[in-house]
Short mmCIF file of C-alpha atoms in Angstrom, two decimals:
data_model
loop_
_atom_site.label_atom_id
_atom_site.label_comp_id
_atom_site.label_asym_id
_atom_site.label_seq_id
_atom_site.Cartn_x
_atom_site.Cartn_y
_atom_site.Cartn_z
CA UNK A 1 204.72 -47.57 67.91
CA UNK A 2 201.17 -48.65 66.86
CA UNK A 3 198.37 -45.81 67.07
CA UNK A 4 194.67 -46.56 68.07
CA UNK A 5 192.36 -46.94 65.18
CA UNK A 6 191.06 -44.47 63.86
CA UNK A 7 187.41 -44.58 62.11
CA UNK A 8 187.55 -41.45 60.42
CA UNK A 9 189.28 -39.20 58.12
CA UNK A 10 192.33 -36.22 58.27
CA UNK A 11 192.70 -32.79 57.70
CA UNK A 12 195.72 -31.59 55.65
CA UNK A 13 198.82 -30.91 57.66
CA UNK A 14 199.61 -27.53 59.31
CA UNK A 15 203.16 -26.51 58.62
CA UNK A 16 205.40 -24.04 60.77
CA UNK A 17 209.28 -23.79 60.08
CA UNK A 18 212.00 -22.93 62.82
CA UNK A 19 213.48 -20.98 60.41
CA UNK A 20 214.10 -19.94 56.76
CA UNK A 21 216.86 -22.02 55.98
CA UNK A 22 214.68 -25.21 55.81
CA UNK A 23 212.26 -26.05 53.11
CA UNK A 24 209.30 -29.14 54.59
CA UNK A 25 208.09 -30.13 50.97
CA UNK A 26 204.57 -31.31 50.42
CA UNK A 27 204.01 -34.81 51.71
CA UNK A 28 202.80 -37.85 48.48
CA UNK A 29 202.07 -41.19 48.42
CA UNK A 30 202.16 -44.15 45.41
CA UNK A 31 199.36 -46.27 46.12
CA UNK A 32 200.41 -47.59 42.45
CA UNK A 33 203.68 -48.20 42.79
CA UNK A 34 204.26 -48.55 46.89
CA UNK A 35 202.02 -52.06 48.20
CA UNK A 36 200.29 -51.14 51.73
CA UNK A 37 202.75 -51.59 54.43
CA UNK A 38 204.21 -50.25 58.09
CA UNK A 39 207.41 -48.68 56.67
CA UNK A 40 209.21 -47.51 60.43
CA UNK A 41 212.71 -47.02 59.12
CA UNK A 42 214.32 -45.54 55.90
CA UNK A 43 217.62 -45.20 54.58
CA UNK A 44 219.40 -44.11 51.58
CA UNK A 45 221.67 -46.53 49.91
CA UNK A 46 223.20 -43.99 47.32
CA UNK A 47 221.51 -42.85 44.02
CA UNK A 48 217.65 -42.93 44.06
CA UNK A 49 218.19 -46.39 46.04
CA UNK A 50 216.83 -46.45 49.00
CA UNK A 51 216.17 -49.72 52.03
CA UNK A 52 212.62 -49.67 54.32
CA UNK A 53 211.88 -51.51 57.26
CA UNK A 54 208.42 -52.38 58.14
CA UNK A 55 207.69 -53.50 61.63
CA UNK A 56 204.98 -56.18 60.79
CA UNK A 57 207.02 -57.99 57.67
CA UNK A 58 205.71 -61.71 57.59
CA UNK A 59 209.42 -62.07 57.87
CA UNK A 60 212.52 -60.36 59.24
CA UNK A 61 214.22 -58.17 56.78
CA UNK A 62 213.69 -54.93 54.42
CA UNK A 63 211.91 -53.33 51.06
CA UNK A 64 214.50 -52.18 48.48
CA UNK A 65 212.40 -49.05 47.02
CA UNK A 66 213.59 -46.22 44.25
CA UNK A 67 212.84 -42.61 45.13
CA UNK A 68 213.05 -40.00 42.92
CA UNK A 69 213.36 -36.30 44.13
CA UNK A 70 212.84 -32.77 42.10
CA UNK A 71 217.11 -31.59 41.61
CA UNK A 72 215.72 -28.37 42.68
CA UNK A 73 213.03 -28.31 45.28
CA UNK A 74 213.62 -31.66 47.32
CA UNK A 75 210.16 -32.89 46.84
CA UNK A 76 209.56 -36.38 46.11
CA UNK A 77 208.36 -36.91 42.49
CA UNK A 78 207.96 -40.91 42.77
CA UNK A 79 208.38 -44.18 44.73
CA UNK A 80 208.44 -47.59 43.65
CA UNK A 81 208.73 -50.88 46.07
CA UNK A 82 210.77 -53.03 44.54
CA UNK A 83 211.52 -56.85 46.22
CA UNK A 84 211.52 -57.38 49.85
CA UNK A 85 215.08 -58.87 51.01
CA UNK A 86 214.77 -61.99 53.76
CA UNK A 87 216.07 -64.74 54.58
CA UNK A 88 212.73 -65.93 56.01
CA UNK A 89 213.28 -65.50 59.72
CA UNK A 90 210.62 -64.62 62.39
CA UNK A 91 209.82 -60.63 62.06
CA UNK A 92 211.62 -58.92 65.54
CA UNK A 93 209.43 -55.70 64.88
CA UNK A 94 211.61 -53.95 62.90
CA UNK A 95 212.19 -50.17 62.92
CA UNK A 96 215.21 -48.53 62.76
CA UNK A 97 217.77 -49.11 59.61
CA UNK A 98 221.23 -47.42 57.83
CA UNK A 99 223.31 -48.34 55.66
CA UNK A 100 226.82 -49.09 56.16
CA UNK A 101 228.92 -48.00 52.74
CA UNK A 102 231.81 -49.32 53.62
CA UNK A 103 230.55 -52.61 54.11
CA UNK A 104 227.70 -52.59 51.82
CA UNK A 105 225.85 -53.88 54.57
CA UNK A 106 222.61 -52.48 56.56
CA UNK A 107 221.79 -52.69 60.25
CA UNK A 108 218.52 -53.05 61.70
CA UNK A 109 216.78 -52.30 64.76
CA UNK A 110 214.50 -54.63 66.34
CA UNK A 111 211.97 -53.50 68.80
CA UNK A 112 210.94 -56.74 70.36
CA UNK A 113 214.34 -58.25 70.66
CA UNK A 114 216.30 -55.56 71.68
CA UNK A 115 219.32 -56.37 68.86
CA UNK A 116 220.44 -54.53 65.97
CA UNK A 117 221.27 -56.60 63.62
CA UNK A 118 223.54 -56.71 60.19
CA UNK A 119 222.34 -58.16 56.80
CA UNK A 120 223.80 -57.71 53.70
CA UNK A 121 221.78 -56.24 50.88
CA UNK A 122 219.98 -59.54 50.26
CA UNK A 123 218.41 -59.62 53.51
CA UNK A 124 220.87 -62.25 55.21
CA UNK A 125 222.19 -62.29 58.23
CA UNK A 126 226.02 -61.78 58.40
CA UNK A 127 225.99 -63.03 62.11
CA UNK A 128 227.13 -59.54 63.41
CA UNK A 129 225.29 -56.79 65.61
CA UNK A 130 226.07 -54.29 68.19
CA UNK A 131 227.10 -54.67 71.80
CA UNK A 132 224.11 -52.91 73.22
CA UNK A 133 225.01 -51.96 76.86
CA UNK A 134 222.82 -53.98 79.06
CA UNK A 135 220.92 -50.94 80.61
CA UNK A 136 219.07 -50.64 77.15
CA UNK A 137 217.55 -54.27 78.23
CA UNK A 138 215.27 -52.38 80.68
CA UNK A 139 213.42 -50.90 77.45
CA UNK A 140 209.53 -50.29 77.67
CA UNK A 141 207.70 -52.48 75.14
CA UNK A 142 206.56 -50.60 72.00
CA UNK A 143 209.36 -47.93 73.51
CA UNK A 144 212.44 -49.53 72.45
CA UNK A 145 214.83 -49.13 69.47
CA UNK A 146 213.23 -47.04 66.31
CA UNK A 147 215.78 -45.02 65.53
CA UNK A 148 219.23 -46.09 64.04
CA UNK A 149 221.78 -44.38 61.77
CA UNK A 150 225.62 -44.19 60.72
CA UNK A 151 227.08 -41.12 59.78
CA UNK A 152 229.64 -42.80 57.02
CA UNK A 153 232.06 -39.20 57.63
CA UNK A 154 231.82 -39.63 61.76
CA UNK A 155 231.81 -43.27 61.30
CA UNK A 156 229.74 -43.80 63.93
CA UNK A 157 226.35 -46.17 64.66
CA UNK A 158 223.47 -43.68 66.60
CA UNK A 159 220.37 -45.10 68.76
CA UNK A 160 217.98 -44.60 71.40
CA UNK A 161 214.78 -45.84 72.86
CA UNK A 162 211.78 -44.11 71.92
CA UNK A 163 210.78 -44.05 75.64
CA UNK A 164 212.50 -43.60 79.33
CA UNK A 165 214.17 -46.96 79.83
CA UNK A 166 213.07 -47.88 83.35
CA UNK A 167 216.06 -47.41 84.99
CA UNK A 168 215.72 -44.01 84.03
CA UNK A 169 212.17 -42.71 84.91
CA UNK A 170 208.89 -42.76 84.10
CA UNK A 171 207.32 -42.40 80.53
CA UNK A 172 205.57 -39.04 79.83
CA UNK A 173 201.43 -39.08 79.31
CA UNK A 174 199.12 -36.50 78.99
CA UNK A 175 198.54 -36.11 82.63
CA UNK A 176 201.95 -35.86 84.00
CA UNK A 177 203.51 -33.63 81.05
CA UNK A 178 206.88 -34.97 82.10
CA UNK A 179 209.82 -35.48 79.30
CA UNK A 180 211.18 -38.27 78.36
CA UNK A 181 215.00 -38.66 79.54
CA UNK A 182 216.78 -40.73 76.55
CA UNK A 183 220.53 -42.53 75.90
CA UNK A 184 221.53 -40.98 73.10
CA UNK A 185 224.62 -44.30 72.32
CA UNK A 186 226.85 -44.52 69.74
CA UNK A 187 229.32 -47.63 68.48
CA UNK A 188 232.13 -47.56 66.32
CA UNK A 189 232.83 -49.62 63.39
CA UNK A 190 234.29 -52.36 65.78
CA UNK A 191 230.45 -52.67 66.33
CA UNK A 192 231.34 -52.14 70.26
CA UNK A 193 229.91 -49.05 72.59
CA UNK A 194 231.33 -45.28 72.31
CA UNK A 195 229.84 -42.37 73.68
CA UNK A 196 226.64 -42.07 75.15
CA UNK A 197 224.71 -38.96 76.05
CA UNK A 198 221.48 -37.53 77.96
CA UNK A 199 219.18 -36.59 75.16
CA UNK A 200 215.02 -34.56 77.02
CA UNK A 201 212.30 -34.50 74.56
CA UNK A 202 209.61 -32.59 75.14
CA UNK A 203 206.69 -33.20 77.16
CA UNK A 204 202.90 -32.89 75.85
CA UNK A 205 201.43 -30.12 74.66
CA UNK A 206 197.63 -31.69 74.96
CA UNK A 207 195.76 -29.27 77.24
CA UNK A 208 193.97 -31.63 79.56
CA UNK A 209 194.36 -35.15 80.33
CA UNK A 210 191.99 -37.06 78.56
CA UNK A 211 192.32 -39.99 76.03
CA UNK A 212 195.83 -41.32 74.83
CA UNK A 213 199.07 -39.42 73.52
CA UNK A 214 202.48 -41.34 72.73
CA UNK A 215 205.49 -39.38 72.97
CA UNK A 216 209.35 -40.04 72.24
CA UNK A 217 211.90 -40.10 69.71
CA UNK A 218 211.27 -42.14 66.52
CA UNK A 219 214.23 -41.55 63.99
CA UNK A 220 217.60 -40.43 63.71
CA UNK A 221 219.48 -38.64 60.91
CA UNK A 222 222.89 -38.48 60.95
CA UNK A 223 224.68 -35.58 58.75
CA UNK A 224 228.20 -35.44 56.78
CA UNK A 225 229.47 -32.25 59.83
CA UNK A 226 228.84 -35.16 62.66
CA UNK A 227 225.79 -33.22 63.88
CA UNK A 228 222.21 -35.72 64.27
CA UNK A 229 218.88 -34.79 63.20
CA UNK A 230 215.89 -35.95 65.65
CA UNK A 231 212.76 -37.08 64.88
CA UNK A 232 210.70 -36.25 67.62
CA UNK A 233 206.66 -37.63 67.37
CA UNK A 234 203.45 -37.11 69.43
CA UNK A 235 201.01 -39.05 68.50
CA UNK A 236 197.27 -37.79 70.47
CA UNK A 237 194.16 -39.54 69.97
CA UNK A 238 191.01 -38.20 71.21
CA UNK A 239 188.21 -40.41 72.86
CA UNK A 240 186.07 -39.81 69.80
CA UNK A 241 189.17 -39.31 67.35
CA UNK A 242 188.49 -36.07 66.36
CA UNK A 243 191.06 -33.62 67.06
CA UNK A 244 193.51 -36.15 66.46
CA UNK A 245 196.78 -35.70 65.43
CA UNK A 246 200.80 -36.25 64.73
CA UNK A 247 202.83 -33.49 65.86
CA UNK A 248 206.62 -33.97 64.09
CA UNK A 249 209.47 -32.08 65.45
CA UNK A 250 212.83 -32.27 64.25
CA UNK A 251 216.01 -31.27 66.43
CA UNK A 252 219.48 -31.24 65.22
CA UNK A 253 221.96 -31.48 68.34
CA UNK A 254 225.75 -31.56 68.30
CA UNK A 255 227.51 -34.73 70.01
CA UNK A 256 230.84 -33.57 69.41
CA UNK A 257 230.21 -30.10 71.37
CA UNK A 258 229.14 -32.18 74.19
CA UNK A 259 231.62 -34.26 76.96
CA UNK A 260 230.60 -37.59 77.29
CA UNK A 261 227.40 -37.95 79.52
CA UNK A 262 226.16 -34.99 79.46
CA UNK A 263 223.30 -33.57 78.63
CA UNK A 264 222.96 -32.27 74.51
CA UNK A 265 221.82 -29.25 73.48
CA UNK A 266 219.04 -28.97 71.00
CA UNK A 267 217.91 -26.17 68.45
CA UNK A 268 214.70 -26.81 66.34
CA UNK A 269 215.03 -27.12 63.20
CA UNK A 270 211.02 -27.71 61.85
CA UNK A 271 207.73 -28.85 63.04
CA UNK A 272 204.61 -29.90 61.40
CA UNK A 273 201.63 -31.44 62.24
CA UNK A 274 199.02 -34.01 60.66
CA UNK A 275 195.61 -33.74 62.09
CA UNK A 276 192.51 -35.90 62.08
CA UNK A 277 188.99 -34.45 60.20
CA UNK A 278 186.01 -35.95 57.85
CA UNK A 279 187.13 -34.56 54.53
CA UNK A 280 190.89 -35.54 54.05
CA UNK A 281 193.16 -38.42 54.70
CA UNK A 282 196.66 -36.69 55.35
CA UNK A 283 196.87 -37.88 58.87
CA UNK A 284 200.76 -39.61 58.68
CA UNK A 285 202.58 -40.86 61.66
CA UNK A 286 206.26 -40.37 59.96
CA UNK A 287 208.45 -42.46 61.99
CA UNK A 288 211.26 -43.29 59.80
CA UNK A 289 214.29 -40.07 58.83
CA UNK A 290 217.11 -40.40 56.72
CA UNK A 291 220.23 -38.23 55.30
CA UNK A 292 219.74 -38.71 51.43
CA UNK A 293 221.27 -36.92 48.58
CA UNK A 294 222.24 -33.42 48.35
CA UNK A 295 220.11 -31.04 46.04
CA UNK A 296 222.35 -28.70 43.22
CA UNK A 297 222.28 -25.54 45.27
CA UNK A 298 224.55 -27.92 47.69
CA UNK A 299 221.39 -27.98 50.25
CA UNK A 300 220.93 -31.51 52.44
CA UNK A 301 217.61 -33.53 51.71
CA UNK A 302 216.08 -35.45 54.37
CA UNK A 303 213.45 -38.04 53.57
CA UNK A 304 210.84 -39.07 56.09
CA UNK A 305 208.24 -41.93 55.93
CA UNK A 306 204.96 -42.81 57.81
CA UNK A 307 203.91 -45.85 59.20
CA UNK A 308 200.40 -46.38 57.89
CA UNK A 309 199.54 -49.60 59.83
CA UNK A 310 199.08 -51.42 56.52
CA UNK A 311 197.06 -48.40 55.14
CA UNK A 312 194.32 -48.71 58.13
CA UNK A 313 191.39 -49.95 56.60
CA UNK A 314 191.86 -47.98 53.95
CA UNK A 315 191.66 -44.67 55.01
CA UNK A 316 195.34 -44.21 55.49
CA UNK A 317 198.33 -43.93 53.30
CA UNK A 318 201.87 -44.18 53.26
CA UNK A 319 203.61 -41.03 53.33
CA UNK A 320 206.92 -39.75 52.34
CA UNK A 321 208.02 -36.09 52.82
CA UNK A 322 211.44 -34.39 52.26
CA UNK A 323 212.64 -31.60 54.27
CA UNK A 324 215.74 -29.40 52.98
CA UNK A 325 218.19 -28.02 55.16
CA UNK A 326 221.01 -26.04 54.49
CA UNK A 327 224.05 -27.87 56.04
CA UNK A 328 227.83 -26.29 55.33
CA UNK A 329 229.77 -28.26 53.16
CA UNK A 330 232.68 -28.80 55.32
CA UNK A 331 235.80 -27.85 53.49
CA UNK A 332 237.37 -30.87 52.20
CA UNK A 333 241.15 -32.77 52.62
CA UNK A 334 243.42 -32.31 50.33
CA UNK A 335 246.56 -34.60 49.59
CA UNK A 336 249.59 -32.11 50.51
CA UNK A 337 251.58 -33.54 47.24
CA UNK A 338 251.45 -33.01 43.78
CA UNK A 339 252.43 -35.98 41.85
CA UNK A 340 255.69 -34.60 40.97
CA UNK A 341 256.38 -34.81 44.70
CA UNK A 342 255.00 -38.12 45.41
CA UNK A 343 258.18 -40.25 46.04
CA UNK A 344 258.43 -43.21 44.11
CA UNK A 345 258.88 -46.37 46.85
CA UNK A 346 259.90 -48.68 44.19
CA UNK A 347 263.17 -47.04 43.86
CA UNK A 348 264.09 -47.52 47.77
CA UNK A 349 262.37 -50.25 48.88
CA UNK A 350 264.22 -53.80 48.99
CA UNK A 351 262.44 -56.65 46.83
CA UNK A 352 260.01 -58.57 49.29
CA UNK A 353 261.31 -62.00 50.52
CA UNK A 354 261.01 -64.95 47.96
CA UNK A 355 259.48 -67.76 49.17
CA UNK A 356 262.21 -70.07 50.42
CA UNK A 357 264.72 -67.35 51.37
CA UNK A 358 265.76 -66.80 55.24
CA UNK A 359 263.57 -63.38 55.34
CA UNK A 360 260.66 -65.38 54.15
CA UNK A 361 261.14 -67.97 56.63
CA UNK A 362 261.21 -64.59 59.60
CA UNK A 363 257.84 -63.98 57.77
CA UNK A 364 256.31 -67.46 58.14
CA UNK A 365 257.33 -67.71 61.92
CA UNK A 366 255.53 -63.92 62.62
CA UNK A 367 252.54 -65.31 60.87
CA UNK A 368 252.34 -68.31 63.22
CA UNK A 369 253.21 -65.85 65.77
CA UNK A 370 250.53 -63.51 64.85
CA UNK A 371 247.46 -66.96 64.93
CA UNK A 372 248.70 -67.19 68.80
CA UNK A 373 248.22 -63.94 69.65
CA UNK A 374 244.66 -64.45 68.92
CA UNK A 375 244.14 -66.70 71.94
CA UNK A 376 243.89 -63.75 74.03
CA UNK A 377 240.31 -61.98 73.43
CA UNK A 378 241.66 -58.47 74.02
CA UNK A 379 244.55 -58.68 71.53
CA UNK A 380 241.93 -60.35 69.17
CA UNK A 381 239.26 -57.57 69.69
CA UNK A 382 241.76 -54.90 68.97
CA UNK A 383 243.34 -56.34 66.00
CA UNK A 384 240.35 -56.71 64.54
CA UNK A 385 238.75 -53.28 65.29
CA UNK A 386 242.06 -51.74 63.84
CA UNK A 387 241.05 -53.62 60.73
CA UNK A 388 238.07 -51.33 60.32
CA UNK A 389 238.72 -48.63 62.62
CA UNK A 390 239.31 -44.66 60.67
CA UNK A 391 242.47 -43.30 61.73
CA UNK A 392 240.96 -40.54 63.89
CA UNK A 393 239.42 -43.43 65.94
CA UNK A 394 242.74 -44.80 66.16
CA UNK A 395 244.76 -41.87 67.87
CA UNK A 396 242.03 -40.41 69.80
CA UNK A 397 242.92 -42.05 72.89
CA UNK A 398 246.35 -41.55 72.78
CA UNK A 399 246.21 -38.21 71.34
CA UNK A 400 243.89 -37.01 74.53
CA UNK A 401 240.87 -35.98 72.59
CA UNK A 402 238.51 -37.38 70.77
CA UNK A 403 239.44 -36.18 66.64
CA UNK A 404 236.70 -35.99 64.57
CA UNK A 405 235.85 -33.99 61.13
CA UNK A 406 232.96 -31.67 63.23
CA UNK A 407 234.70 -31.34 66.68
CA UNK A 408 238.37 -30.94 65.31
CA UNK A 409 238.14 -30.22 61.95
CA UNK A 410 241.46 -28.99 61.15
CA UNK A 411 243.46 -31.91 62.98
CA UNK A 412 241.29 -34.39 60.91
CA UNK A 413 242.18 -32.58 57.65
CA UNK A 414 245.78 -32.51 58.67
CA UNK A 415 245.27 -36.47 59.12
CA UNK A 416 243.03 -36.69 56.07
CA UNK A 417 245.37 -35.00 53.73
CA UNK A 418 248.91 -36.88 55.45
CA UNK A 419 246.82 -40.39 54.94
CA UNK A 420 245.89 -39.44 50.97
CA UNK A 421 249.82 -38.86 50.11
CA UNK A 422 250.22 -41.66 52.14
CA UNK A 423 247.82 -43.68 49.80
CA UNK A 424 249.42 -42.73 46.95
CA UNK A 425 253.00 -43.62 47.63
CA UNK A 426 251.93 -47.13 48.53
CA UNK A 427 249.32 -47.77 46.08
CA UNK A 428 251.83 -47.59 43.28
CA UNK A 429 254.60 -50.25 44.97
CA UNK A 430 251.64 -52.20 45.60
CA UNK A 431 250.77 -52.41 41.68
CA UNK A 432 254.77 -53.30 41.73
CA UNK A 433 255.24 -55.74 43.85
CA UNK A 434 251.69 -57.69 43.65
CA UNK A 435 252.77 -59.93 46.59
CA UNK A 436 250.14 -62.17 48.07
CA UNK A 437 248.72 -61.89 51.43
CA UNK A 438 249.18 -64.22 54.27
CA UNK A 439 245.83 -65.78 54.55
CA UNK A 440 245.40 -65.79 50.86
CA UNK A 441 249.16 -67.56 50.91
CA UNK A 442 248.30 -70.41 53.73
CA UNK A 443 244.72 -70.81 52.24
CA UNK A 444 243.53 -70.02 55.61
CA UNK A 445 241.00 -67.46 57.08
CA UNK A 446 242.38 -63.73 59.00
CA UNK A 447 240.84 -62.85 62.27
CA UNK A 448 238.56 -60.59 60.21
CA UNK A 449 237.20 -63.61 57.93
CA UNK A 450 233.82 -61.95 57.10
CA UNK A 451 235.96 -59.13 54.92
CA UNK A 452 238.28 -61.61 53.28
CA UNK A 453 236.30 -61.25 50.27
CA UNK A 454 236.75 -56.98 50.17
CA UNK A 455 241.03 -58.11 49.87
CA UNK A 456 241.05 -60.31 46.78
CA UNK A 457 242.48 -59.05 44.02
CA UNK A 458 244.17 -56.86 46.20
CA UNK A 459 248.09 -56.40 46.83
CA UNK A 460 250.26 -57.47 50.83
CA UNK A 461 253.83 -55.79 49.97
CA UNK A 462 254.13 -52.89 51.54
CA UNK A 463 251.50 -52.43 54.40
CA UNK A 464 248.82 -49.73 53.47
CA UNK A 465 247.26 -49.42 56.66
CA UNK A 466 250.67 -49.55 58.31
CA UNK A 467 252.01 -46.48 56.60
CA UNK A 468 248.92 -44.54 57.09
CA UNK A 469 249.11 -45.44 60.90
CA UNK A 470 253.18 -44.43 60.84
CA UNK A 471 252.50 -41.59 59.08
CA UNK A 472 249.65 -40.35 61.47
CA UNK A 473 251.38 -41.11 65.22
CA UNK A 474 254.42 -38.81 62.97
CA UNK A 475 252.05 -36.22 62.16
CA UNK A 476 250.28 -36.08 65.41
CA UNK A 477 253.93 -35.94 67.58
CA UNK A 478 254.31 -32.85 65.68
CA UNK A 479 251.06 -31.70 66.53
CA UNK A 480 251.34 -33.11 70.14
CA UNK A 481 255.25 -33.52 71.13
CA UNK A 482 254.09 -34.05 74.77
CA UNK A 483 252.21 -37.35 73.44
CA UNK A 484 254.43 -38.69 70.69
CA UNK A 485 255.41 -41.74 73.39
CA UNK A 486 251.64 -42.56 73.56
CA UNK A 487 251.31 -41.97 69.98
CA UNK A 488 254.23 -43.70 68.59
CA UNK A 489 253.10 -46.48 70.61
CA UNK A 490 249.98 -46.93 69.25
CA UNK A 491 251.21 -46.43 65.72
CA UNK A 492 253.47 -49.77 66.02
CA UNK A 493 250.82 -51.86 68.01
CA UNK A 494 248.87 -50.72 64.73
CA UNK A 495 250.87 -52.26 62.36
CA UNK A 496 251.55 -55.48 64.62
CA UNK A 497 247.53 -55.66 64.68
CA UNK A 498 247.99 -56.31 60.63
CA UNK A 499 250.22 -59.34 61.10
CA UNK A 500 247.88 -60.55 63.93
CA UNK A 501 245.05 -60.40 61.89
CA UNK A 502 247.05 -62.26 58.89
CA UNK A 503 246.17 -59.76 56.72
CA UNK A 504 250.27 -58.93 56.00
CA UNK A 505 253.50 -60.00 56.15
CA UNK A 506 256.27 -59.03 59.18
CA UNK A 507 258.14 -57.80 56.05
CA UNK A 508 255.08 -55.60 54.73
CA UNK A 509 254.77 -53.31 57.69
CA UNK A 510 258.60 -52.62 58.31
CA UNK A 511 258.71 -51.37 54.32
CA UNK A 512 256.03 -49.22 55.45
CA UNK A 513 258.00 -47.73 58.29
CA UNK A 514 260.47 -47.06 55.61
CA UNK A 515 258.11 -45.48 53.42
CA UNK A 516 256.37 -43.56 55.97
CA UNK A 517 259.86 -42.16 57.14
CA UNK A 518 260.68 -41.10 53.89
CA UNK A 519 257.13 -39.16 53.15
CA UNK A 520 257.32 -37.23 55.83
CA UNK A 521 260.67 -35.74 54.88
CA UNK A 522 258.69 -34.37 52.06
CA UNK A 523 256.14 -33.19 53.91
CA UNK A 524 257.67 -31.14 56.12
CA UNK A 525 259.37 -29.40 53.39
CA UNK A 526 256.40 -28.82 52.19
CA UNK A 527 254.05 -25.02 52.76
CA UNK A 528 250.84 -26.61 52.39
CA UNK A 529 251.73 -29.26 55.32
CA UNK A 530 253.13 -26.88 57.40
CA UNK A 531 250.29 -24.54 57.80
CA UNK A 532 248.03 -26.82 58.24
CA UNK A 533 250.07 -28.39 60.63
CA UNK A 534 250.25 -24.75 62.32
CA UNK A 535 246.18 -23.97 62.27
CA UNK A 536 245.88 -28.23 63.56
CA UNK A 537 248.21 -26.78 66.69
CA UNK A 538 246.42 -23.79 67.30
CA UNK A 539 242.69 -25.91 67.59
CA UNK A 540 244.89 -29.00 69.81
CA UNK A 541 245.76 -26.16 72.26
CA UNK A 542 242.61 -24.62 72.24
CA UNK A 543 240.35 -27.75 72.97
CA UNK A 544 242.92 -28.94 74.96
CA UNK A 545 242.60 -25.73 77.62
CA UNK A 546 238.73 -25.82 77.65
#
């Protein structure tokens, strides 16, 4: 969002922190290494690498930056702007940006076109974008998608409009003192919309009715525990600019503790204000936020970037600031079996069918059958989604509750443990048999052809997706016997979808079922597995009875 031109200078920031567990570090700017910009969004790529959106860049894209933090305090010590990555397409008023590690791509939201589009790290569009619900088309000018984030643990995209949609009510002003009523929208890895919640911002805190003020949400940051940090911003301009300010509030919300359609409860993390003065140039319109690395003591760094409107007339700076919060690190999932307890699948699996054999002819038949199934758009969408969906998403509907690291940690840890054991068992067999995948054998694209490059150099027999799906279905059936039919049916469909995708032969999925059956005999006799199963059962019963 643009702020009215400011002709004077600004006072130093005043700071108020909501809890002792939160540290707000001083802001810094780096004019020798960061060119003037309209930096509106930021995302962490890992290490010291970040991608930053610029809402007034000459063409659509993003700038790569190297940002160094103090390892103890988390304060920004240096920022170096690197290349601007672009395909040369027209600017879309790019505001929000998020990195998806397993895809090695970024998604960028455009406030002008209302789209959230995927790019590779060279700035080339992939042709994919989030399927935004139609209601967001009623976003007001300069009040659309400024906030965007992706949870690497939850596998969820999150966005919201900056201001209330036309369909949902009026926009707050100094005069009316109403709040923004926003729709916080999530998307899964298949890029389709999932849960939607209501979020209400604070109203204007300005006394009186003169001048102008812009209020809204301009940033989101997903935390590993499933919670979200929401950046609320009020930018106040007085008639003569003296006393103008930007007031930032960081709230935390936990969607996993609410039902879809609920109003999210929010908790203040920190707030600070930068104000207008004739002696200082510290005014900072913070629009971008992301979760960065953890410090040596385990605390989480949030990194914020300000939009200087191209360092307006030399008065403003491109500010960077960090806020450090104490986010508990979830107990990591671990495999249940020791190396000695992991079965040798090569010892009991049959050899994969050799080309020319009758068994291979059956595989060839099912490969063609799978291609025919893609004509049904619903079948194709589900098969493509199963290629990228985490297992928690795959089985949530069949179980009857959403499975997530934040909402059902014990069930999630159970599923992750058996997934790790299944992977170890299956990978050894893959390396032994080294079977070519069907879409590669026939030199044809798979259903999800954009991912074909990821599978180069990997093997087909047995199917890794299928064993993990079958083991998940069998484990959850022990957790919830009343849902066993639905769970096993979903496990079977998950395996069939590998054939429909063209990623696996039918015999690959059959071998995976044999592996899963053998693995379950070891798991059910394992004390660590049984203990975690009991914890998951208790959690399931508690959540089911709410």
